[in-house]
GROMACS .gro file of C-alpha atoms in nm:
model
  282
    1UNK     CA    1  14.735  13.394   9.779
    2UNK     CA    2  14.806  13.417   9.407
    3UNK     CA    3  14.624  13.716   9.261
    4UNK     CA    4  14.546  13.724   8.889
    5UNK     CA    5  14.390  14.071   8.840
    6UNK     CA    6  14.279  14.022   8.479
    7UNK     CA    7  13.954  13.982   8.290
    8UNK     CA    8  13.978  13.880   7.924
    9UNK     CA    9  14.341  13.989   7.914
   10UNK     CA   10  14.271  14.336   8.057
   11UNK     CA   11  14.418  14.431   8.394
   12UNK     CA   12  14.208  14.555   8.684
   13UNK     CA   13  13.884  14.596   8.491
   14UNK     CA   14  13.549  14.437   8.563
   15UNK     CA   15  13.609  14.095   8.725
   16UNK     CA   16  13.982  14.166   8.722
   17UNK     CA   17  13.919  14.402   9.015
   18UNK     CA   18  13.793  14.119   9.234
   19UNK     CA   19  14.124  13.984   9.369
   20UNK     CA   20  14.248  14.318   9.504
   21UNK     CA   21  13.903  14.392   9.649
   22UNK     CA   22  13.921  14.078   9.861
   23UNK     CA   23  14.271  14.172   9.977
   24UNK     CA   24  14.175  14.533  10.052
   25UNK     CA   25  13.886  14.411  10.264
   26UNK     CA   26  14.087  14.199  10.501
   27UNK     CA   27  14.121  13.854  10.346
   28UNK     CA   28  14.479  13.799  10.460
   29UNK     CA   29  14.394  13.903  10.815
   30UNK     CA   30  14.100  13.664  10.828
   31UNK     CA   31  14.319  13.376  10.718
   32UNK     CA   32  14.584  13.468  10.973
   33UNK     CA   33  14.318  13.464  11.245
   34UNK     CA   34  14.237  13.106  11.142
   35UNK     CA   35  14.599  13.020  11.208
   36UNK     CA   36  14.765  13.041  10.868
   37UNK     CA   37  15.059  13.253  10.763
   38UNK     CA   38  14.986  13.422  10.432
   39UNK     CA   39  15.211  13.497  10.136
   40UNK     CA   40  15.067  13.728   9.870
   41UNK     CA   41  15.186  13.754   9.510
   42UNK     CA   42  15.034  13.900   9.196
   43UNK     CA   43  15.071  13.745   8.853
   44UNK     CA   44  15.133  14.003   8.580
   45UNK     CA   45  15.172  13.998   8.203
   46UNK     CA   46  15.499  14.118   8.055
   47UNK     CA   47  15.335  14.217   7.727
   48UNK     CA   48  15.306  14.587   7.642
   49UNK     CA   49  14.994  14.518   7.434
   50UNK     CA   50  14.743  14.283   7.594
   51UNK     CA   51  14.515  14.063   7.386
   52UNK     CA   52  14.268  13.812   7.526
   53UNK     CA   53  14.420  13.489   7.395
   54UNK     CA   54  14.791  13.569   7.418
   55UNK     CA   55  14.765  13.735   7.757
   56UNK     CA   56  14.544  13.464   7.903
   57UNK     CA   57  14.787  13.187   7.815
   58UNK     CA   58  15.088  13.392   7.924
   59UNK     CA   59  14.919  13.430   8.263
   60UNK     CA   60  14.858  13.054   8.281
   61UNK     CA   61  15.230  12.991   8.246
   62UNK     CA   62  15.309  13.218   8.539
   63UNK     CA   63  15.022  13.081   8.750
   64UNK     CA   64  15.165  12.732   8.700
   65UNK     CA   65  15.510  12.851   8.807
   66UNK     CA   66  15.372  13.020   9.119
   67UNK     CA   67  15.171  12.712   9.218
   68UNK     CA   68  15.486  12.501   9.185
   69UNK     CA   69  15.669  12.745   9.414
   70UNK     CA   70  15.388  12.735   9.670
   71UNK     CA   71  15.384  12.356   9.674
   72UNK     CA   72  15.762  12.341   9.707
   73UNK     CA   73  15.725  12.552  10.024
   74UNK     CA   74  15.442  12.330  10.151
   75UNK     CA   75  15.193  12.615  10.108
   76UNK     CA   76  14.829  12.586  10.005
   77UNK     CA   77  14.779  12.759   9.668
   78UNK     CA   78  14.474  12.987   9.666
   79UNK     CA   79  14.415  13.162   9.336
   80UNK     CA   80  14.200  13.476   9.319
   81UNK     CA   81  14.129  13.555   8.956
   82UNK     CA   82  13.902  13.751   8.730
   83UNK     CA   83  13.858  13.459   8.494
   84UNK     CA   84  13.801  13.085   8.527
   85UNK     CA   85  14.086  13.006   8.290
   86UNK     CA   86  14.327  13.058   8.581
   87UNK     CA   87  14.253  12.698   8.678
   88UNK     CA   88  14.429  12.582   8.360
   89UNK     CA   89  14.755  12.715   8.501
   90UNK     CA   90  14.676  12.615   8.857
   91UNK     CA   91  14.625  12.249   8.773
   92UNK     CA   92  14.936  12.250   8.555
   93UNK     CA   93  15.132  12.360   8.860
   94UNK     CA   94  15.047  12.032   9.032
   95UNK     CA   95  15.229  11.840   8.755
   96UNK     CA   96  15.140  11.472   8.772
   97UNK     CA   97  14.960  11.467   9.107
   98UNK     CA   98  14.652  11.249   9.095
   99UNK     CA   99  14.383  11.513   9.153
  100UNK     CA  100  14.016  11.546   9.076
  101UNK     CA  101  13.862  11.878   8.983
  102UNK     CA  102  13.534  11.993   9.135
  103UNK     CA  103  13.403  12.283   8.929
  104UNK     CA  104  13.141  12.516   9.080
  105UNK     CA  105  12.987  12.740   8.815
  106UNK     CA  106  12.648  12.860   8.696
  107UNK     CA  107  12.771  12.827   8.338
  108UNK     CA  108  12.925  12.546   8.139
  109UNK     CA  109  13.262  12.691   8.034
  110UNK     CA  110  13.256  12.389   7.804
  111UNK     CA  111  13.244  12.544   7.460
  112UNK     CA  112  13.519  12.527   7.199
  113UNK     CA  113  13.611  12.771   6.921
  114UNK     CA  114  13.385  12.565   6.694
  115UNK     CA  115  13.079  12.571   6.925
  116UNK     CA  116  13.096  12.913   7.091
  117UNK     CA  117  12.856  13.181   6.974
  118UNK     CA  118  13.008  13.455   7.192
  119UNK     CA  119  13.380  13.408   7.126
  120UNK     CA  120  13.444  13.443   7.501
  121UNK     CA  121  13.765  13.251   7.574
  122UNK     CA  122  13.669  13.198   7.937
  123UNK     CA  123  13.362  13.010   7.818
  124UNK     CA  124  13.606  12.740   7.702
  125UNK     CA  125  13.809  12.707   8.023
  126UNK     CA  126  13.693  12.359   8.122
  127UNK     CA  127  13.725  12.239   7.762
  128UNK     CA  128  14.089  12.348   7.767
  129UNK     CA  129  14.150  12.166   8.094
  130UNK     CA  130  14.025  11.833   7.957
  131UNK     CA  131  14.219  11.878   7.633
  132UNK     CA  132  13.942  11.957   7.386
  133UNK     CA  133  14.073  12.284   7.241
  134UNK     CA  134  14.355  12.540   7.233
  135UNK     CA  135  14.586  12.242   7.261
  136UNK     CA  136  14.911  12.397   7.139
  137UNK     CA  137  14.885  12.699   7.368
  138UNK     CA  138  14.785  12.481   7.663
  139UNK     CA  139  15.083  12.252   7.608
  140UNK     CA  140  15.310  12.556   7.646
  141UNK     CA  141  15.195  12.594   8.007
  142UNK     CA  142  15.457  12.423   8.229
  143UNK     CA  143  15.323  12.095   8.362
  144UNK     CA  144  14.998  12.100   8.163
  145UNK     CA  145  14.841  11.764   8.093
  146UNK     CA  146  14.477  11.721   7.991
  147UNK     CA  147  14.276  11.613   8.293
  148UNK     CA  148  14.079  11.292   8.230
  149UNK     CA  149  13.707  11.367   8.211
  150UNK     CA  150  13.627  11.101   8.469
  151UNK     CA  151  13.816  11.307   8.727
  152UNK     CA  152  13.591  11.612   8.683
  153UNK     CA  153  13.266  11.687   8.864
  154UNK     CA  154  13.053  11.996   8.804
  155UNK     CA  155  12.837  12.145   9.079
  156UNK     CA  156  12.558  12.402   9.061
  157UNK     CA  157  12.520  12.445   8.684
  158UNK     CA  158  12.200  12.625   8.586
  159UNK     CA  159  12.275  12.813   8.262
  160UNK     CA  160  12.420  12.583   7.995
  161UNK     CA  161  12.379  12.650   7.625
  162UNK     CA  162  12.268  12.380   7.381
  163UNK     CA  163  12.617  12.297   7.255
  164UNK     CA  164  12.747  12.257   7.610
  165UNK     CA  165  12.455  12.034   7.703
  166UNK     CA  166  12.540  11.806   7.412
  167UNK     CA  167  12.912  11.806   7.480
  168UNK     CA  168  12.864  11.734   7.851
  169UNK     CA  169  12.621  11.453   7.774
  170UNK     CA  170  12.884  11.297   7.548
  171UNK     CA  171  13.158  11.334   7.811
  172UNK     CA  172  13.245  11.144   8.128
  173UNK     CA  173  13.215  11.457   8.342
  174UNK     CA  174  12.983  11.409   8.639
  175UNK     CA  175  12.711  11.670   8.694
  176UNK     CA  176  12.532  11.785   9.007
  177UNK     CA  177  12.300  12.045   8.860
  178UNK     CA  178  12.145  12.320   9.067
  179UNK     CA  179  11.798  12.179   9.002
  180UNK     CA  180  11.905  11.834   9.125
  181UNK     CA  181  12.050  11.982   9.442
  182UNK     CA  182  11.730  12.175   9.508
  183UNK     CA  183  11.514  11.869   9.451
  184UNK     CA  184  11.719  11.604   9.632
  185UNK     CA  185  11.943  11.794   9.874
  186UNK     CA  186  12.313  11.866   9.871
  187UNK     CA  187  12.447  11.554  10.038
  188UNK     CA  188  12.212  11.319   9.853
  189UNK     CA  189  12.312  11.468   9.517
  190UNK     CA  190  12.685  11.495   9.584
  191UNK     CA  191  12.765  11.172   9.767
  192UNK     CA  192  12.724  10.934   9.469
  193UNK     CA  193  12.944  11.161   9.257
  194UNK     CA  194  13.211  11.188   9.525
  195UNK     CA  195  13.207  10.811   9.577
  196UNK     CA  196  13.277  10.757   9.207
  197UNK     CA  197  13.571  10.996   9.227
  198UNK     CA  198  13.720  10.857   9.544
  199UNK     CA  199  13.852  10.534   9.399
  200UNK     CA  200  14.086  10.709   9.159
  201UNK     CA  201  14.223  11.027   9.320
  202UNK     CA  202  14.435  11.135   9.615
  203UNK     CA  203  14.297  11.488   9.648
  204UNK     CA  204  14.072  11.749   9.490
  205UNK     CA  205  14.113  12.096   9.347
  206UNK     CA  206  13.818  12.329   9.400
  207UNK     CA  207  13.729  12.576   9.127
  208UNK     CA  208  13.463  12.824   9.239
  209UNK     CA  209  13.316  13.074   8.996
  210UNK     CA  210  13.122  13.289   9.238
  211UNK     CA  211  12.823  13.314   9.006
  212UNK     CA  212  12.732  12.963   9.124
  213UNK     CA  213  12.576  13.155   9.415
  214UNK     CA  214  12.226  13.302   9.417
  215UNK     CA  215  12.245  13.675   9.334
  216UNK     CA  216  11.987  13.746   9.605
  217UNK     CA  217  12.252  13.643   9.858
  218UNK     CA  218  12.568  13.734   9.665
  219UNK     CA  219  12.557  13.944   9.346
  220UNK     CA  220  12.897  13.893   9.186
  221UNK     CA  221  12.905  13.963   8.813
  222UNK     CA  222  12.703  14.069   8.510
  223UNK     CA  223  12.678  13.711   8.379
  224UNK     CA  224  12.511  13.572   8.693
  225UNK     CA  225  12.170  13.413   8.619
  226UNK     CA  226  11.880  13.409   8.867
  227UNK     CA  227  11.861  13.156   9.150
  228UNK     CA  228  12.166  12.950   9.248
  229UNK     CA  229  12.318  12.796   9.556
  230UNK     CA  230  12.293  12.966   9.893
  231UNK     CA  231  12.602  13.023  10.110
  232UNK     CA  232  12.466  12.757  10.346
  233UNK     CA  233  12.443  12.503  10.065
  234UNK     CA  234  12.799  12.585   9.958
  235UNK     CA  235  12.917  12.530  10.314
  236UNK     CA  236  12.745  12.193  10.331
  237UNK     CA  237  12.890  12.087   9.996
  238UNK     CA  238  13.246  12.193  10.077
  239UNK     CA  239  13.231  12.022  10.415
  240UNK     CA  240  13.109  11.704  10.243
  241UNK     CA  241  13.399  11.721   9.999
  242UNK     CA  242  13.652  11.786  10.275
  243UNK     CA  243  13.523  11.485  10.468
  244UNK     CA  244  13.615  11.258  10.175
  245UNK     CA  245  13.923  11.416  10.018
  246UNK     CA  246  14.219  11.636  10.102
  247UNK     CA  247  14.165  11.975   9.937
  248UNK     CA  248  14.490  12.043   9.753
  249UNK     CA  249  14.420  12.390   9.616
  250UNK     CA  250  14.142  12.628   9.516
  251UNK     CA  251  14.051  12.903   9.272
  252UNK     CA  252  13.789  13.168   9.349
  253UNK     CA  253  13.698  13.362   9.038
  254UNK     CA  254  13.465  13.600   8.857
  255UNK     CA  255  13.385  13.856   9.128
  256UNK     CA  256  13.320  14.209   9.000
  257UNK     CA  257  13.294  14.457   9.291
  258UNK     CA  258  13.095  14.699   9.075
  259UNK     CA  259  12.806  14.450   9.067
  260UNK     CA  260  12.804  14.424   9.447
  261UNK     CA  261  12.712  14.769   9.586
  262UNK     CA  262  12.604  14.631   9.925
  263UNK     CA  263  12.913  14.407   9.963
  264UNK     CA  264  12.701  14.094   9.998
  265UNK     CA  265  12.911  13.910   9.741
  266UNK     CA  266  13.227  14.030   9.914
  267UNK     CA  267  13.107  13.893  10.248
  268UNK     CA  268  13.006  13.562  10.089
  269UNK     CA  269  13.344  13.532   9.918
  270UNK     CA  270  13.541  13.604  10.234
  271UNK     CA  271  13.333  13.348  10.424
  272UNK     CA  272  13.376  13.092  10.147
  273UNK     CA  273  13.753  13.130  10.133
  274UNK     CA  274  13.776  13.109  10.513
  275UNK     CA  275  13.566  12.793  10.506
  276UNK     CA  276  13.798  12.631  10.251
  277UNK     CA  277  14.109  12.714  10.453
  278UNK     CA  278  13.951  12.584  10.774
  279UNK     CA  279  13.866  12.261  10.592
  280UNK     CA  280  14.227  12.228  10.477
  281UNK     CA  281  14.357  12.276  10.831
  282UNK     CA  282  14.136  12.010  10.989
   0.00000   0.00000   0.00000
């Protein structure tokens, strides 16, 4: 378990509190009950003055290094992070392995500095991964290579802005929108996308921003829009993915305990992580 307790470069605030909250509420014990030994580390900045951009990319470098260490010990890298940008470093840690990325998120995370209206760096995370922006800083992350768009699938999107809609339409990224899943079913929507991925990859990396879930079942952060996938739909989707591909690693991000007073999001997150690990062990 690689904890990244940061949100927008700030330690242990807002969504940066999510990783330790999972640990404090028994995540390691649950995984040990499944049959896995668990190593826990926390990625920290060495800077005495944190800023969003510098700190975020510094963290990506260390995430990459820690993923490389995990893989060298034949361990499954599970990243718990405040922000989605952690997957930049995680994928870099796999070096040249032929992976696909399946990105669960209510939002696009597909803006660039030229298209964003919020300035939120994490809203550019997927754009960084496919090499569209912040190129010099990304190249400084050990092992980083832009991921080809045709090896990316998005699942559960329901709150894209106009610029992201245009950019996604012009890309080769495959989309399984929330509305499509509701209308056609999980398996029916996902299977054609997974079939198109399967010819070109040897495994998948799962990125799960927890706001892909419906806040009625799992309130997780202040950005979470209404509706969204149910825990049961997520289980069906992950089991479908695991039936077709080895799951090589996973990130679970964007959980703010303050937005979850009844611990429904916590329970959903613990169940989701356990499900992923069980799928890996099969």
